[in-house]
């Protein structure tokens, strides 16, 4: 009788231990399931990023030529996968009553403008923006390129001079906008502080401003050459 009682006690102890273990495992599983385990971010989709190429005024015929020999003839506006042509990429446009114009496009970066200027990146009003190659093929090129095609003939010298004065003003306004952005980036400290004092800007900022002045002067000089070469009676 005593042996049966001891056996029954051992069985009950084993059952209680099993139940207690099951309950503890269930509670632990519940705790784990409530923990917010961070998951890795999904990879960014690599989509084909196209550039809208247009002319001002419209009605031109353009040819894109890349370093790899690829060529495409099109009538703007058109979406183009510029990266397929390999830089430097030439966009040559021709239209009735306008000068033939060429825009040369290089791959850019999504770094601040002031850093791109100091690195010697080729910038222009037509194709200075860049989105960053990490977003997909073609992302290192601008989202839009507008090629201005100045007229090459006028009825009178006065008409010619007014037209080119307006174009010069547009160019100046465009580079002024770029300059304001570069100055904001300088104030934000996006370049080394070397040369900075209470009365002097950092050397890098002064170098970037000088480069902007050179780009503006070059554009205005090109316009003046076209103005002088325009046909008038």
PDB file of C-alpha atoms in Angstrom:
ATOM      1  CA  UNK A   1       0.000   0.000   0.000  1.00  0.00           C
ATOM      2  CA  UNK A   2       2.796   2.350   0.872  1.00  0.00           C
ATOM      3  CA  UNK A   3       4.568   1.521  -2.408  1.00  0.00           C
ATOM      4  CA  UNK A   4       1.400   2.394  -4.386  1.00  0.00           C
ATOM      5  CA  UNK A   5       1.109   5.704  -2.547  1.00  0.00           C
ATOM      6  CA  UNK A   6       4.725   6.612  -3.322  1.00  0.00           C
ATOM      7  CA  UNK A   7       4.291   5.633  -6.984  1.00  0.00           C
ATOM      8  CA  UNK A   8       1.148   7.756  -7.243  1.00  0.00           C
ATOM      9  CA  UNK A   9       2.997  10.727  -5.708  1.00  0.00           C
ATOM     10  CA  UNK A  10       5.846  10.418  -8.208  1.00  0.00           C
ATOM     11  CA  UNK A  11       3.378  10.296 -11.128  1.00  0.00           C
ATOM     12  CA  UNK A  12       1.555  13.412  -9.890  1.00  0.00           C
ATOM     13  CA  UNK A  13       4.870  15.269  -9.474  1.00  0.00           C
ATOM     14  CA  UNK A  14       5.867  14.396 -13.006  1.00  0.00           C
ATOM     15  CA  UNK A  15       2.514  15.578 -14.364  1.00  0.00           C
ATOM     16  CA  UNK A  16       2.790  18.882 -12.442  1.00  0.00           C
ATOM     17  CA  UNK A  17       6.327  19.451 -13.813  1.00  0.00           C
ATOM     18  CA  UNK A  18       5.154  18.772 -17.353  1.00  0.00           C
ATOM     19  CA  UNK A  19       2.229  21.168 -17.033  1.00  0.00           C
ATOM     20  CA  UNK A  20       4.434  23.855 -15.451  1.00  0.00           C
ATOM     21  CA  UNK A  21       6.985  23.519 -18.317  1.00  0.00           C
ATOM     22  CA  UNK A  22       4.258  23.763 -20.933  1.00  0.00           C
ATOM     23  CA  UNK A  23       2.825  26.901 -19.342  1.00  0.00           C
ATOM     24  CA  UNK A  24       6.248  28.552 -19.097  1.00  0.00           C
ATOM     25  CA  UNK A  25       7.004  27.729 -22.727  1.00  0.00           C
ATOM     26  CA  UNK A  26       3.663  29.166 -23.795  1.00  0.00           C
ATOM     27  CA  UNK A  27       4.280  32.385 -21.849  1.00  0.00           C
ATOM     28  CA  UNK A  28       7.808  32.707 -23.284  1.00  0.00           C
ATOM     29  CA  UNK A  29       6.476  32.191 -26.804  1.00  0.00           C
ATOM     30  CA  UNK A  30       3.914  34.920 -26.199  1.00  0.00           C
ATOM     31  CA  UNK A  31       6.614  37.314 -25.003  1.00  0.00           C
ATOM     32  CA  UNK A  32       8.795  36.619 -28.023  1.00  0.00           C
ATOM     33  CA  UNK A  33       5.861  37.084 -30.365  1.00  0.00           C
ATOM     34  CA  UNK A  34       5.241  40.543 -28.877  1.00  0.00           C
ATOM     35  CA  UNK A  35       8.820  41.708 -29.399  1.00  0.00           C
ATOM     36  CA  UNK A  36       9.168  44.049 -32.444  1.00  0.00           C
ATOM     37  CA  UNK A  37      12.016  42.402 -34.303  1.00  0.00           C
ATOM     38  CA  UNK A  38      13.365  44.833 -36.941  1.00  0.00           C
ATOM     39  CA  UNK A  39      13.359  43.444 -40.456  1.00  0.00           C
ATOM     40  CA  UNK A  40      15.915  44.446 -43.082  1.00  0.00           C
ATOM     41  CA  UNK A  41      14.781  47.223 -45.412  1.00  0.00           C
ATOM     42  CA  UNK A  42      13.641  45.968 -48.801  1.00  0.00           C
ATOM     43  CA  UNK A  43      16.071  46.717 -51.638  1.00  0.00           C
ATOM     44  CA  UNK A  44      15.388  49.859 -53.650  1.00  0.00           C
ATOM     45  CA  UNK A  45      13.879  49.099 -57.032  1.00  0.00           C
ATOM     46  CA  UNK A  46      16.264  49.782 -59.899  1.00  0.00           C
ATOM     47  CA  UNK A  47      14.054  51.239 -62.584  1.00  0.00           C
ATOM     48  CA  UNK A  48      14.971  52.866 -65.891  1.00  0.00           C
ATOM     49  CA  UNK A  49      15.108  56.627 -65.187  1.00  0.00           C
ATOM     50  CA  UNK A  50      14.515  58.659 -68.344  1.00  0.00           C
ATOM     51  CA  UNK A  51      15.312  62.305 -69.073  1.00  0.00           C
ATOM     52  CA  UNK A  52      12.861  64.659 -70.767  1.00  0.00           C
ATOM     53  CA  UNK A  53      14.755  66.424 -73.567  1.00  0.00           C
ATOM     54  CA  UNK A  54      13.089  69.526 -74.982  1.00  0.00           C
ATOM     55  CA  UNK A  55      13.954  72.674 -76.930  1.00  0.00           C
ATOM     56  CA  UNK A  56      12.885  76.282 -76.623  1.00  0.00           C
ATOM     57  CA  UNK A  57      11.207  77.079 -78.941  1.00  0.00           C
ATOM     58  CA  UNK A  58       9.923  73.701 -80.027  1.00  0.00           C
ATOM     59  CA  UNK A  59       9.910  72.396 -83.564  1.00  0.00           C
ATOM     60  CA  UNK A  60      13.555  71.339 -83.686  1.00  0.00           C
ATOM     61  CA  UNK A  61      15.086  68.056 -84.777  1.00  0.00           C
ATOM     62  CA  UNK A  62      17.736  66.622 -82.466  1.00  0.00           C
ATOM     63  CA  UNK A  63      20.353  63.888 -82.532  1.00  0.00           C
ATOM     64  CA  UNK A  64      21.847  62.216 -79.473  1.00  0.00           C
ATOM     65  CA  UNK A  65      25.313  60.707 -79.839  1.00  0.00           C
ATOM     66  CA  UNK A  66      27.190  58.857 -77.120  1.00  0.00           C
ATOM     67  CA  UNK A  67      30.837  57.962 -76.681  1.00  0.00           C
ATOM     68  CA  UNK A  68      29.924  54.340 -77.379  1.00  0.00           C
ATOM     69  CA  UNK A  69      28.698  55.295 -80.860  1.00  0.00           C
ATOM     70  CA  UNK A  70      25.019  55.005 -80.070  1.00  0.00           C
ATOM     71  CA  UNK A  71      22.792  57.501 -81.903  1.00  0.00           C
ATOM     72  CA  UNK A  72      19.151  58.501 -81.818  1.00  0.00           C
ATOM     73  CA  UNK A  73      17.312  61.070 -83.920  1.00  0.00           C
ATOM     74  CA  UNK A  74      14.122  62.494 -82.412  1.00  0.00           C
ATOM     75  CA  UNK A  75      11.769  65.458 -82.304  1.00  0.00           C
ATOM     76  CA  UNK A  76      11.532  67.057 -78.840  1.00  0.00           C
ATOM     77  CA  UNK A  77       9.946  66.768 -76.399  1.00  0.00           C
ATOM     78  CA  UNK A  78      11.007  63.170 -75.870  1.00  0.00           C
ATOM     79  CA  UNK A  79      11.983  60.851 -73.020  1.00  0.00           C
ATOM     80  CA  UNK A  80      15.484  59.475 -73.436  1.00  0.00           C
ATOM     81  CA  UNK A  81      17.504  56.890 -71.491  1.00  0.00           C
ATOM     82  CA  UNK A  82      20.723  58.911 -71.577  1.00  0.00           C
ATOM     83  CA  UNK A  83      22.809  56.327 -69.743  1.00  0.00           C
ATOM     84  CA  UNK A  84      22.582  54.026 -72.755  1.00  0.00           C
ATOM     85  CA  UNK A  85      24.826  56.358 -74.758  1.00  0.00           C
ATOM     86  CA  UNK A  86      27.808  56.723 -72.376  1.00  0.00           C
ATOM     87  CA  UNK A  87      29.197  60.197 -71.552  1.00  0.00           C
ATOM     88  CA  UNK A  88      30.133  62.621 -72.805  1.00  0.00           C
ATOM     89  CA  UNK A  89      26.756  62.657 -74.560  1.00  0.00           C
ATOM     90  CA  UNK A  90      26.163  65.210 -77.319  1.00  0.00           C
ATOM     91  CA  UNK A  91      22.686  66.487 -78.090  1.00  0.00           C
ATOM     92  CA  UNK A  92      22.683  68.420 -81.371  1.00  0.00           C
ATOM     93  CA  UNK A  93      19.516  70.284 -82.336  1.00  0.00           C
ATOM     94  CA  UNK A  94      18.567  72.089 -85.539  1.00  0.00           C
ATOM     95  CA  UNK A  95      15.470  74.146 -86.259  1.00  0.00           C
ATOM     96  CA  UNK A  96      14.243  76.582 -88.893  1.00  0.00           C
ATOM     97  CA  UNK A  97      15.130  80.197 -88.115  1.00  0.00           C
ATOM     98  CA  UNK A  98      17.389  79.278 -85.192  1.00  0.00           C
ATOM     99  CA  UNK A  99      21.046  78.616 -84.564  1.00  0.00           C
ATOM    100  CA  UNK A 100      22.149  74.979 -84.428  1.00  0.00           C
ATOM    101  CA  UNK A 101      22.790  74.214 -80.764  1.00  0.00           C
ATOM    102  CA  UNK A 102      24.712  71.512 -78.937  1.00  0.00           C
ATOM    103  CA  UNK A 103      24.425  70.450 -75.313  1.00  0.00           C
ATOM    104  CA  UNK A 104      27.102  68.143 -73.886  1.00  0.00           C
ATOM    105  CA  UNK A 105      25.920  66.056 -70.946  1.00  0.00           C
ATOM    106  CA  UNK A 106      28.057  64.276 -68.378  1.00  0.00           C
ATOM    107  CA  UNK A 107      26.994  61.950 -65.589  1.00  0.00           C
ATOM    108  CA  UNK A 108      26.394  63.922 -62.397  1.00  0.00           C
ATOM    109  CA  UNK A 109      25.938  63.197 -58.726  1.00  0.00           C
ATOM    110  CA  UNK A 110      23.377  64.086 -56.089  1.00  0.00           C
ATOM    111  CA  UNK A 111      25.961  65.921 -53.961  1.00  0.00           C
ATOM    112  CA  UNK A 112      25.365  69.591 -53.044  1.00  0.00           C
ATOM    113  CA  UNK A 113      25.925  72.047 -55.889  1.00  0.00           C
ATOM    114  CA  UNK A 114      28.894  73.701 -54.196  1.00  0.00           C
ATOM    115  CA  UNK A 115      30.690  70.369 -53.893  1.00  0.00           C
ATOM    116  CA  UNK A 116      29.927  69.540 -57.528  1.00  0.00           C
ATOM    117  CA  UNK A 117      31.381  72.878 -58.624  1.00  0.00           C
ATOM    118  CA  UNK A 118      34.554  72.382 -56.610  1.00  0.00           C
ATOM    119  CA  UNK A 119      34.961  68.851 -57.976  1.00  0.00           C
ATOM    120  CA  UNK A 120      35.010  70.233 -61.503  1.00  0.00           C
ATOM    121  CA  UNK A 121      31.702  68.679 -62.541  1.00  0.00           C
ATOM    122  CA  UNK A 122      30.467  70.080 -65.856  1.00  0.00           C
ATOM    123  CA  UNK A 123      27.392  72.178 -65.128  1.00  0.00           C
ATOM    124  CA  UNK A 124      25.111  74.158 -67.397  1.00  0.00           C
ATOM    125  CA  UNK A 125      21.731  75.834 -67.107  1.00  0.00           C
ATOM    126  CA  UNK A 126      20.293  73.282 -69.512  1.00  0.00           C
ATOM    127  CA  UNK A 127      21.641  70.202 -67.714  1.00  0.00           C
ATOM    128  CA  UNK A 128      22.919  70.982 -64.223  1.00  0.00           C
ATOM    129  CA  UNK A 129      20.549  68.904 -62.100  1.00  0.00           C
ATOM    130  CA  UNK A 130      21.265  65.294 -61.137  1.00  0.00           C
ATOM    131  CA  UNK A 131      19.339  62.807 -59.047  1.00  0.00           C
ATOM    132  CA  UNK A 132      21.915  60.248 -57.908  1.00  0.00           C
ATOM    133  CA  UNK A 133      22.765  56.918 -59.523  1.00  0.00           C
ATOM    134  CA  UNK A 134      21.481  54.922 -56.529  1.00  0.00           C
ATOM    135  CA  UNK A 135      17.869  55.255 -57.690  1.00  0.00           C
ATOM    136  CA  UNK A 136      18.349  53.320 -60.903  1.00  0.00           C
ATOM    137  CA  UNK A 137      19.995  53.308 -64.321  1.00  0.00           C
ATOM    138  CA  UNK A 138      19.946  56.849 -65.674  1.00  0.00           C
ATOM    139  CA  UNK A 139      19.500  58.469 -62.276  1.00  0.00           C
ATOM    140  CA  UNK A 140      22.857  60.209 -62.603  1.00  0.00           C
ATOM    141  CA  UNK A 141      21.416  62.386 -65.364  1.00  0.00           C
ATOM    142  CA  UNK A 142      19.024  65.356 -65.046  1.00  0.00           C
ATOM    143  CA  UNK A 143      15.299  64.771 -65.041  1.00  0.00           C
ATOM    144  CA  UNK A 144      14.940  67.438 -67.723  1.00  0.00           C
ATOM    145  CA  UNK A 145      17.154  69.155 -70.299  1.00  0.00           C
ATOM    146  CA  UNK A 146      15.827  72.211 -72.137  1.00  0.00           C
ATOM    147  CA  UNK A 147      18.032  73.455 -74.962  1.00  0.00           C
ATOM    148  CA  UNK A 148      17.500  77.129 -75.810  1.00  0.00           C
ATOM    149  CA  UNK A 149      17.802  77.821 -79.538  1.00  0.00           C
ATOM    150  CA  UNK A 150      18.364  81.538 -80.214  1.00  0.00           C
ATOM    151  CA  UNK A 151      16.985  82.933 -83.491  1.00  0.00           C
ATOM    152  CA  UNK A 152      19.511  83.527 -86.267  1.00  0.00           C
ATOM    153  CA  UNK A 153      17.680  86.146 -88.393  1.00  0.00           C
ATOM    154  CA  UNK A 154      15.717  89.309 -87.758  1.00  0.00           C
ATOM    155  CA  UNK A 155      13.904  92.044 -89.632  1.00  0.00           C
ATOM    156  CA  UNK A 156      15.846  94.868 -87.983  1.00  0.00           C
ATOM    157  CA  UNK A 157      18.915  95.309 -85.768  1.00  0.00           C
ATOM    158  CA  UNK A 158      16.631  96.647 -83.031  1.00  0.00           C
ATOM    159  CA  UNK A 159      14.557  93.449 -83.069  1.00  0.00           C
ATOM    160  CA  UNK A 160      17.744  91.398 -82.867  1.00  0.00           C
ATOM    161  CA  UNK A 161      19.117  93.393 -79.933  1.00  0.00           C
ATOM    162  CA  UNK A 162      15.855  93.161 -77.982  1.00  0.00           C
ATOM    163  CA  UNK A 163      15.683  89.407 -78.480  1.00  0.00           C
ATOM    164  CA  UNK A 164      19.244  88.834 -77.336  1.00  0.00           C
ATOM    165  CA  UNK A 165      18.898  91.223 -74.399  1.00  0.00           C
ATOM    166  CA  UNK A 166      15.956  89.095 -73.225  1.00  0.00           C
ATOM    167  CA  UNK A 167      17.994  85.900 -73.650  1.00  0.00           C
ATOM    168  CA  UNK A 168      20.894  87.428 -71.706  1.00  0.00           C
ATOM    169  CA  UNK A 169      18.515  88.335 -68.899  1.00  0.00           C
ATOM    170  CA  UNK A 170      17.175  84.758 -68.780  1.00  0.00           C
ATOM    171  CA  UNK A 171      20.717  83.394 -68.566  1.00  0.00           C
ATOM    172  CA  UNK A 172      21.628  85.832 -65.797  1.00  0.00           C
ATOM    173  CA  UNK A 173      18.501  84.990 -63.803  1.00  0.00           C
ATOM    174  CA  UNK A 174      19.210  81.280 -64.214  1.00  0.00           C
ATOM    175  CA  UNK A 175      22.772  81.492 -62.901  1.00  0.00           C
ATOM    176  CA  UNK A 176      21.640  83.828 -60.100  1.00  0.00           C
ATOM    177  CA  UNK A 177      19.306  81.077 -58.894  1.00  0.00           C
ATOM    178  CA  UNK A 178      22.175  78.587 -58.943  1.00  0.00           C
ATOM    179  CA  UNK A 179      24.364  81.099 -57.095  1.00  0.00           C
ATOM    180  CA  UNK A 180      21.778  81.567 -54.344  1.00  0.00           C
ATOM    181  CA  UNK A 181      21.675  77.829 -53.758  1.00  0.00           C
ATOM    182  CA  UNK A 182      25.472  77.615 -53.633  1.00  0.00           C
ATOM    183  CA  UNK A 183      25.606  80.495 -51.131  1.00  0.00           C
ATOM    184  CA  UNK A 184      23.043  78.762 -48.924  1.00  0.00           C
ATOM    185  CA  UNK A 185      25.181  75.624 -48.989  1.00  0.00           C
ATOM    186  CA  UNK A 186      28.254  77.660 -48.074  1.00  0.00           C
ATOM    187  CA  UNK A 187      26.455  79.102 -45.025  1.00  0.00           C
ATOM    188  CA  UNK A 188      25.403  75.586 -44.027  1.00  0.00           C
ATOM    189  CA  UNK A 189      29.066  74.593 -43.783  1.00  0.00           C
ATOM    190  CA  UNK A 190      29.099  71.995 -46.554  1.00  0.00           C
ATOM    191  CA  UNK A 191      32.728  72.789 -47.425  1.00  0.00           C
ATOM    192  CA  UNK A 192      35.957  73.008 -45.382  1.00  0.00           C
ATOM    193  CA  UNK A 193      36.361  76.139 -43.221  1.00  0.00           C
ATOM    194  CA  UNK A 194      39.921  76.803 -44.376  1.00  0.00           C
ATOM    195  CA  UNK A 195      40.497  80.547 -44.841  1.00  0.00           C
ATOM    196  CA  UNK A 196      37.345  81.584 -42.996  1.00  0.00           C
ATOM    197  CA  UNK A 197      37.460  84.573 -40.633  1.00  0.00           C
ATOM    198  CA  UNK A 198      35.101  87.211 -39.298  1.00  0.00           C
ATOM    199  CA  UNK A 199      35.508  89.193 -42.516  1.00  0.00           C
ATOM    200  CA  UNK A 200      36.321  86.453 -45.022  1.00  0.00           C
ATOM    201  CA  UNK A 201      34.518  83.464 -46.491  1.00  0.00           C
ATOM    202  CA  UNK A 202      36.122  80.022 -46.616  1.00  0.00           C
ATOM    203  CA  UNK A 203      38.475  79.555 -49.547  1.00  0.00           C
ATOM    204  CA  UNK A 204      36.209  76.862 -50.997  1.00  0.00           C
ATOM    205  CA  UNK A 205      33.241  79.248 -51.117  1.00  0.00           C
ATOM    206  CA  UNK A 206      35.224  81.949 -52.875  1.00  0.00           C
ATOM    207  CA  UNK A 207      36.463  79.399 -55.391  1.00  0.00           C
ATOM    208  CA  UNK A 208      32.914  78.195 -56.081  1.00  0.00           C
ATOM    209  CA  UNK A 209      31.632  81.770 -56.552  1.00  0.00           C
ATOM    210  CA  UNK A 210      34.434  82.488 -58.990  1.00  0.00           C
ATOM    211  CA  UNK A 211      33.525  79.379 -60.972  1.00  0.00           C
ATOM    212  CA  UNK A 212      29.891  80.528 -61.151  1.00  0.00           C
ATOM    213  CA  UNK A 213      30.984  83.933 -62.434  1.00  0.00           C
ATOM    214  CA  UNK A 214      33.029  82.208 -65.133  1.00  0.00           C
ATOM    215  CA  UNK A 215      30.088  80.054 -66.212  1.00  0.00           C
ATOM    216  CA  UNK A 216      27.805  83.090 -66.457  1.00  0.00           C
ATOM    217  CA  UNK A 217      30.404  85.073 -68.409  1.00  0.00           C
ATOM    218  CA  UNK A 218      30.919  82.178 -70.840  1.00  0.00           C
ATOM    219  CA  UNK A 219      27.175  81.888 -71.529  1.00  0.00           C
ATOM    220  CA  UNK A 220      26.836  85.628 -72.096  1.00  0.00           C
ATOM    221  CA  UNK A 221      29.827  85.618 -74.420  1.00  0.00           C
ATOM    222  CA  UNK A 222      28.295  82.818 -76.495  1.00  0.00           C
ATOM    223  CA  UNK A 223      25.076  84.809 -76.793  1.00  0.00           C
ATOM    224  CA  UNK A 224      26.984  87.886 -77.920  1.00  0.00           C
ATOM    225  CA  UNK A 225      28.746  85.869 -80.618  1.00  0.00           C
ATOM    226  CA  UNK A 226      25.388  84.588 -81.867  1.00  0.00           C
ATOM    227  CA  UNK A 227      23.870  88.068 -81.763  1.00  0.00           C
ATOM    228  CA  UNK A 228      26.635  89.498 -83.910  1.00  0.00           C
ATOM    229  CA  UNK A 229      26.356  86.624 -86.372  1.00  0.00           C
ATOM    230  CA  UNK A 230      22.597  86.877 -86.797  1.00  0.00           C
ATOM    231  CA  UNK A 231      21.244  87.898 -90.190  1.00  0.00           C
ATOM    232  CA  UNK A 232      19.619  91.341 -90.501  1.00  0.00           C
ATOM    233  CA  UNK A 233      18.800  93.375 -93.654  1.00  0.00           C
TER     234      UNK A 233
END
